[in-house]
Amino acid sequence: MASSFPRRSAVKLRILMVCMGNICRSPTAEAVLRHRLLRHGLADRVELDSAGTQAYHIGKSPDERSIAHAARRGYDLSNLCARKVTDSDFETFDLILAMDNDNVRELMERCPEELQGRIHRFMDFAPEGLPQAVPDPYYGGAAGFERVLDLIEVTCDGLIARLYPIEPGEHGVAGSGEDSPIID
């Protein structure tokens, strides 16, 4: 996995969230990040999507448990629809954020070598001390879905802070200093 972000000249950054089936973790991450970006006044700077490495649930809505747990925290997953990562996604998206190492590995195997720097673990943007992966809650109970939301919320905040840092002495929301994200 590459250690730096690719450079992009366009102002709008394209981010793809990826898990295995695109019905639990990645649509949750998409919805949480969209909500957080909107709250910070940055929604117009980022295009978001989510996809799965497997084709198990193509065309289906997110898992009902994901929808319900997210809704309790104010996130709307109801309009999302599962899809599989396509070859064109590697070219289209500036950041491809995988929920665990298995998904990173699968994406790296499929991605052209010159674009592999776009693939990162989602949890690389989390504060230190948290797990390296967002655990799959699919076969578990309510606590698993809550844990996923906890991890995704804190990591989305870290991602926004990394992409749109507040300059020293600035007041207000992240991203108020520059038109383009910091991608180095």
mmCIF file of N, CA and C in Angstrom, residues 11-80:
data_model
loop_
_atom_site.group_PDB
_atom_site.id
_atom_site.type_symbol
_atom_site.label_atom_id
_atom_site.label_comp_id
_atom_site.label_asym_id
_atom_site.label_seq_id
_atom_site.Cartn_x
_atom_site.Cartn_y
_atom_site.Cartn_z
ATOM 1 N N VAL A 11 -10.715 20.743 -7.994
ATOM 2 C CA VAL A 11 -11.106 21.119 -6.643
ATOM 3 C C VAL A 11 -11.919 20.009 -5.988
ATOM 4 N N LYS A 12 -12.825 19.383 -6.732
ATOM 5 C CA LYS A 12 -13.692 18.353 -6.161
ATOM 6 C C LYS A 12 -12.923 17.035 -6.040
ATOM 7 N N LEU A 13 -12.869 16.525 -4.833
ATOM 8 C CA LEU A 13 -12.193 15.272 -4.539
ATOM 9 C C LEU A 13 -13.208 14.139 -4.611
ATOM 10 N N ARG A 14 -12.831 13.029 -5.204
ATOM 11 C CA ARG A 14 -13.728 11.870 -5.323
ATOM 12 C C ARG A 14 -13.226 10.758 -4.407
ATOM 13 N N ILE A 15 -14.122 10.320 -3.499
ATOM 14 C CA ILE A 15 -13.768 9.294 -2.510
ATOM 15 C C ILE A 15 -14.734 8.124 -2.638
ATOM 16 N N LEU A 16 -14.169 6.921 -2.687
ATOM 17 C CA LEU A 16 -14.949 5.683 -2.737
ATOM 18 C C LEU A 16 -14.680 4.885 -1.464
ATOM 19 N N MET A 17 -15.753 4.541 -0.740
ATOM 20 C CA MET A 17 -15.661 3.686 0.443
ATOM 21 C C MET A 17 -15.928 2.252 0.003
ATOM 22 N N VAL A 18 -15.113 1.304 0.499
ATOM 23 C CA VAL A 18 -15.225 -0.077 0.027
ATOM 24 C C VAL A 18 -15.220 -1.059 1.197
ATOM 25 N N CYS A 19 -16.188 -1.992 1.162
ATOM 26 C CA CYS A 19 -16.185 -3.159 2.043
ATOM 27 C C CYS A 19 -16.493 -4.375 1.172
ATOM 28 N N MET A 20 -16.836 -5.476 1.751
ATOM 29 C CA MET A 20 -17.030 -6.695 0.977
ATOM 30 C C MET A 20 -18.325 -6.677 0.166
ATOM 31 N N GLY A 21 -19.459 -6.445 0.820
ATOM 32 C CA GLY A 21 -20.733 -6.563 0.118
ATOM 33 C C GLY A 21 -21.444 -5.264 -0.163
ATOM 34 N N ASN A 22 -20.953 -4.153 0.386
ATOM 35 C CA ASN A 22 -21.527 -2.820 0.191
ATOM 36 C C ASN A 22 -22.933 -2.709 0.770
ATOM 37 N N ILE A 23 -23.172 -3.374 1.925
ATOM 38 C CA ILE A 23 -24.478 -3.220 2.573
ATOM 39 C C ILE A 23 -24.365 -2.839 4.055
ATOM 40 N N CYS A 24 -23.169 -2.856 4.625
ATOM 41 C CA CYS A 24 -23.025 -2.497 6.040
ATOM 42 C C CYS A 24 -22.009 -1.364 6.220
ATOM 43 N N ARG A 25 -20.730 -1.686 6.147
ATOM 44 C CA ARG A 25 -19.690 -0.733 6.502
ATOM 45 C C ARG A 25 -19.510 0.394 5.494
ATOM 46 N N SER A 26 -19.347 0.077 4.221
ATOM 47 C CA SER A 26 -19.053 1.145 3.258
ATOM 48 C C SER A 26 -20.225 2.102 3.037
ATOM 49 N N PRO A 27 -21.484 1.643 2.969
ATOM 50 C CA PRO A 27 -22.552 2.646 2.855
ATOM 51 C C PRO A 27 -22.687 3.487 4.126
ATOM 52 N N THR A 28 -22.395 2.882 5.283
ATOM 53 C CA THR A 28 -22.412 3.650 6.521
ATOM 54 C C THR A 28 -21.338 4.727 6.480
ATOM 55 N N ALA A 29 -20.142 4.368 6.050
ATOM 56 C CA ALA A 29 -19.055 5.346 5.952
ATOM 57 C C ALA A 29 -19.398 6.448 4.942
ATOM 58 N N GLU A 30 -20.002 6.083 3.832
ATOM 59 C CA GLU A 30 -20.417 7.083 2.843
ATOM 60 C C GLU A 30 -21.406 8.072 3.461
ATOM 61 N N ALA A 31 -22.418 7.572 4.144
ATOM 62 C CA ALA A 31 -23.448 8.438 4.728
ATOM 63 C C ALA A 31 -22.897 9.303 5.854
ATOM 64 N N VAL A 32 -22.062 8.733 6.709
ATOM 65 C CA VAL A 32 -21.491 9.498 7.817
ATOM 66 C C VAL A 32 -20.585 10.601 7.276
ATOM 67 N N LEU A 33 -19.712 10.268 6.327
ATOM 68 C CA LEU A 33 -18.817 11.286 5.777
ATOM 69 C C LEU A 33 -19.618 12.380 5.066
ATOM 70 N N ARG A 34 -20.634 12.018 4.317
ATOM 71 C CA ARG A 34 -21.483 13.012 3.644
ATOM 72 C C ARG A 34 -22.097 13.968 4.679
ATOM 73 N N HIS A 35 -22.622 13.404 5.767
ATOM 74 C CA HIS A 35 -23.232 14.206 6.824
ATOM 75 C C HIS A 35 -22.208 15.143 7.468
ATOM 76 N N ARG A 36 -21.036 14.624 7.772
ATOM 77 C CA ARG A 36 -19.988 15.413 8.413
ATOM 78 C C ARG A 36 -19.490 16.529 7.477
ATOM 79 N N LEU A 37 -19.322 16.209 6.198
ATOM 80 C CA LEU A 37 -18.888 17.223 5.235
ATOM 81 C C LEU A 37 -19.921 18.340 5.123
ATOM 82 N N LEU A 38 -21.177 17.973 5.102
ATOM 83 C CA LEU A 38 -22.259 18.963 5.046
ATOM 84 C C LEU A 38 -22.218 19.869 6.274
ATOM 85 N N ARG A 39 -22.042 19.259 7.430
ATOM 86 C CA ARG A 39 -21.981 20.008 8.687
ATOM 87 C C ARG A 39 -20.817 21.006 8.694
ATOM 88 N N HIS A 40 -19.704 20.648 8.047
ATOM 89 C CA HIS A 40 -18.519 21.515 7.997
ATOM 90 C C HIS A 40 -18.526 22.462 6.794
ATOM 91 N N GLY A 41 -19.590 22.418 5.996
ATOM 92 C CA GLY A 41 -19.658 23.282 4.821
ATOM 93 C C GLY A 41 -18.738 22.848 3.697
ATOM 94 N N LEU A 42 -18.424 21.572 3.643
ATOM 95 C CA LEU A 42 -17.480 21.046 2.647
ATOM 96 C C LEU A 42 -18.119 20.096 1.643
ATOM 97 N N ALA A 43 -19.426 19.921 1.701
ATOM 98 C CA ALA A 43 -20.094 18.923 0.857
ATOM 99 C C ALA A 43 -19.874 19.172 -0.627
ATOM 100 N N ASP A 44 -19.745 20.422 -1.036
ATOM 101 C CA ASP A 44 -19.560 20.728 -2.449
ATOM 102 C C ASP A 44 -18.145 20.445 -2.937
ATOM 103 N N ARG A 45 -17.237 20.110 -2.036
ATOM 104 C CA ARG A 45 -15.846 19.843 -2.406
ATOM 105 C C ARG A 45 -15.543 18.359 -2.605
ATOM 106 N N VAL A 46 -16.491 17.496 -2.241
ATOM 107 C CA VAL A 46 -16.232 16.057 -2.278
ATOM 108 C C VAL A 46 -17.391 15.322 -2.936
ATOM 109 N N GLU A 47 -17.055 14.387 -3.809
ATOM 110 C CA GLU A 47 -18.035 13.467 -4.388
ATOM 111 C C GLU A 47 -17.812 12.114 -3.733
ATOM 112 N N LEU A 48 -18.873 11.525 -3.207
ATOM 113 C CA LEU A 48 -18.759 10.271 -2.468
ATOM 114 C C LEU A 48 -19.538 9.151 -3.135
ATOM 115 N N ASP A 49 -19.043 7.926 -2.947
ATOM 116 C CA ASP A 49 -19.755 6.726 -3.359
ATOM 117 C C ASP A 49 -19.233 5.585 -2.503
ATOM 118 N N SER A 50 -19.880 4.441 -2.596
ATOM 119 C CA SER A 50 -19.411 3.239 -1.911
ATOM 120 C C SER A 50 -19.653 2.047 -2.820
ATOM 121 N N ALA A 51 -18.891 0.991 -2.580
ATOM 122 C CA ALA A 51 -18.984 -0.215 -3.403
ATOM 123 C C ALA A 51 -18.436 -1.391 -2.611
ATOM 124 N N GLY A 52 -18.688 -2.582 -3.129
ATOM 125 C CA GLY A 52 -18.186 -3.799 -2.506
ATOM 126 C C GLY A 52 -17.187 -4.502 -3.407
ATOM 127 N N THR A 53 -16.318 -5.284 -2.808
ATOM 128 C CA THR A 53 -15.381 -6.080 -3.606
ATOM 129 C C THR A 53 -16.054 -7.333 -4.153
ATOM 130 N N GLN A 54 -17.189 -7.703 -3.569
ATOM 131 C CA GLN A 54 -17.935 -8.877 -4.015
ATOM 132 C C GLN A 54 -19.296 -8.454 -4.569
ATOM 133 N N ALA A 55 -19.899 -9.323 -5.368
ATOM 134 C CA ALA A 55 -21.170 -9.015 -6.033
ATOM 135 C C ALA A 55 -22.371 -9.636 -5.325
ATOM 136 N N TYR A 56 -22.260 -9.897 -4.041
ATOM 137 C CA TYR A 56 -23.321 -10.589 -3.304
ATOM 138 C C TYR A 56 -24.661 -9.855 -3.288
ATOM 139 N N HIS A 57 -24.634 -8.528 -3.231
ATOM 140 C CA HIS A 57 -25.856 -7.772 -2.953
ATOM 141 C C HIS A 57 -26.144 -6.676 -3.973
ATOM 142 N N ILE A 58 -25.641 -6.793 -5.171
ATOM 143 C CA ILE A 58 -25.804 -5.744 -6.187
ATOM 144 C C ILE A 58 -27.278 -5.359 -6.326
ATOM 145 N N GLY A 59 -27.520 -4.051 -6.302
ATOM 146 C CA GLY A 59 -28.866 -3.520 -6.471
ATOM 147 C C GLY A 59 -29.709 -3.482 -5.218
ATOM 148 N N LYS A 60 -29.194 -4.023 -4.118
ATOM 149 C CA LYS A 60 -29.971 -4.060 -2.870
ATOM 150 C C LYS A 60 -29.655 -2.852 -1.987
ATOM 151 N N SER A 61 -30.577 -2.536 -1.117
ATOM 152 C CA SER A 61 -30.390 -1.484 -0.124
ATOM 153 C C SER A 61 -29.419 -1.976 0.945
ATOM 154 N N PRO A 62 -28.859 -1.046 1.722
ATOM 155 C CA PRO A 62 -28.031 -1.483 2.843
ATOM 156 C C PRO A 62 -28.820 -2.376 3.804
ATOM 157 N N ASP A 63 -28.095 -3.149 4.584
ATOM 158 C CA ASP A 63 -28.687 -4.022 5.590
ATOM 159 C C ASP A 63 -29.630 -3.202 6.478
ATOM 160 N N GLU A 64 -30.794 -3.753 6.779
ATOM 161 C CA GLU A 64 -31.791 -3.048 7.597
ATOM 162 C C GLU A 64 -31.235 -2.621 8.946
ATOM 163 N N ARG A 65 -30.349 -3.442 9.502
ATOM 164 C CA ARG A 65 -29.754 -3.091 10.801
ATOM 165 C C ARG A 65 -28.835 -1.885 10.661
ATOM 166 N N SER A 66 -28.080 -1.814 9.568
ATOM 167 C CA SER A 66 -27.230 -0.641 9.321
ATOM 168 C C SER A 66 -28.081 0.602 9.178
ATOM 169 N N ILE A 67 -29.160 0.485 8.417
ATOM 170 C CA ILE A 67 -30.068 1.622 8.217
ATOM 171 C C ILE A 67 -30.627 2.093 9.554
ATOM 172 N N ALA A 68 -31.094 1.163 10.380
ATOM 173 C CA ALA A 68 -31.726 1.509 11.652
ATOM 174 C C ALA A 68 -30.739 2.138 12.633
ATOM 175 N N HIS A 69 -29.571 1.543 12.780
ATOM 176 C CA HIS A 69 -28.589 2.085 13.721
ATOM 177 C C HIS A 69 -28.093 3.450 13.255
ATOM 178 N N ALA A 70 -27.859 3.603 11.968
ATOM 179 C CA ALA A 70 -27.414 4.894 11.430
ATOM 180 C C ALA A 70 -28.494 5.954 11.629
ATOM 181 N N ALA A 71 -29.748 5.595 11.396
ATOM 182 C CA ALA A 71 -30.858 6.549 11.539
ATOM 183 C C ALA A 71 -30.953 7.076 12.967
ATOM 184 N N ARG A 72 -30.668 6.236 13.939
ATOM 185 C CA ARG A 72 -30.722 6.675 15.346
ATOM 186 C C ARG A 72 -29.707 7.779 15.631
ATOM 187 N N ARG A 73 -28.657 7.827 14.811
ATOM 188 C CA ARG A 73 -27.629 8.868 14.980
ATOM 189 C C ARG A 73 -27.786 9.993 13.947
ATOM 190 N N GLY A 74 -28.832 9.943 13.174
ATOM 191 C CA GLY A 74 -29.098 11.032 12.233
ATOM 192 C C GLY A 74 -28.549 10.858 10.837
ATOM 193 N N TYR A 75 -28.144 9.639 10.477
ATOM 194 C CA TYR A 75 -27.600 9.378 9.143
ATOM 195 C C TYR A 75 -28.619 8.623 8.302
ATOM 196 N N ASP A 76 -28.713 8.989 7.034
ATOM 197 C CA ASP A 76 -29.689 8.379 6.135
ATOM 198 C C ASP A 76 -28.988 7.492 5.106
ATOM 199 N N LEU A 77 -29.217 6.194 5.211
ATOM 200 C CA LEU A 77 -28.664 5.235 4.258
ATOM 201 C C LEU A 77 -29.727 4.742 3.281
ATOM 202 N N SER A 78 -30.961 5.198 3.448
ATOM 203 C CA SER A 78 -32.095 4.609 2.733
ATOM 204 C C SER A 78 -32.035 4.748 1.216
ATOM 205 N N ASN A 79 -31.341 5.754 0.716
ATOM 206 C CA ASN A 79 -31.292 5.942 -0.738
ATOM 207 C C ASN A 79 -30.074 5.291 -1.394
ATOM 208 N N LEU A 80 -29.278 4.575 -0.631
ATOM 209 C CA LEU A 80 -28.070 3.944 -1.181
ATOM 210 C C LEU A 80 -28.398 2.568 -1.738
#
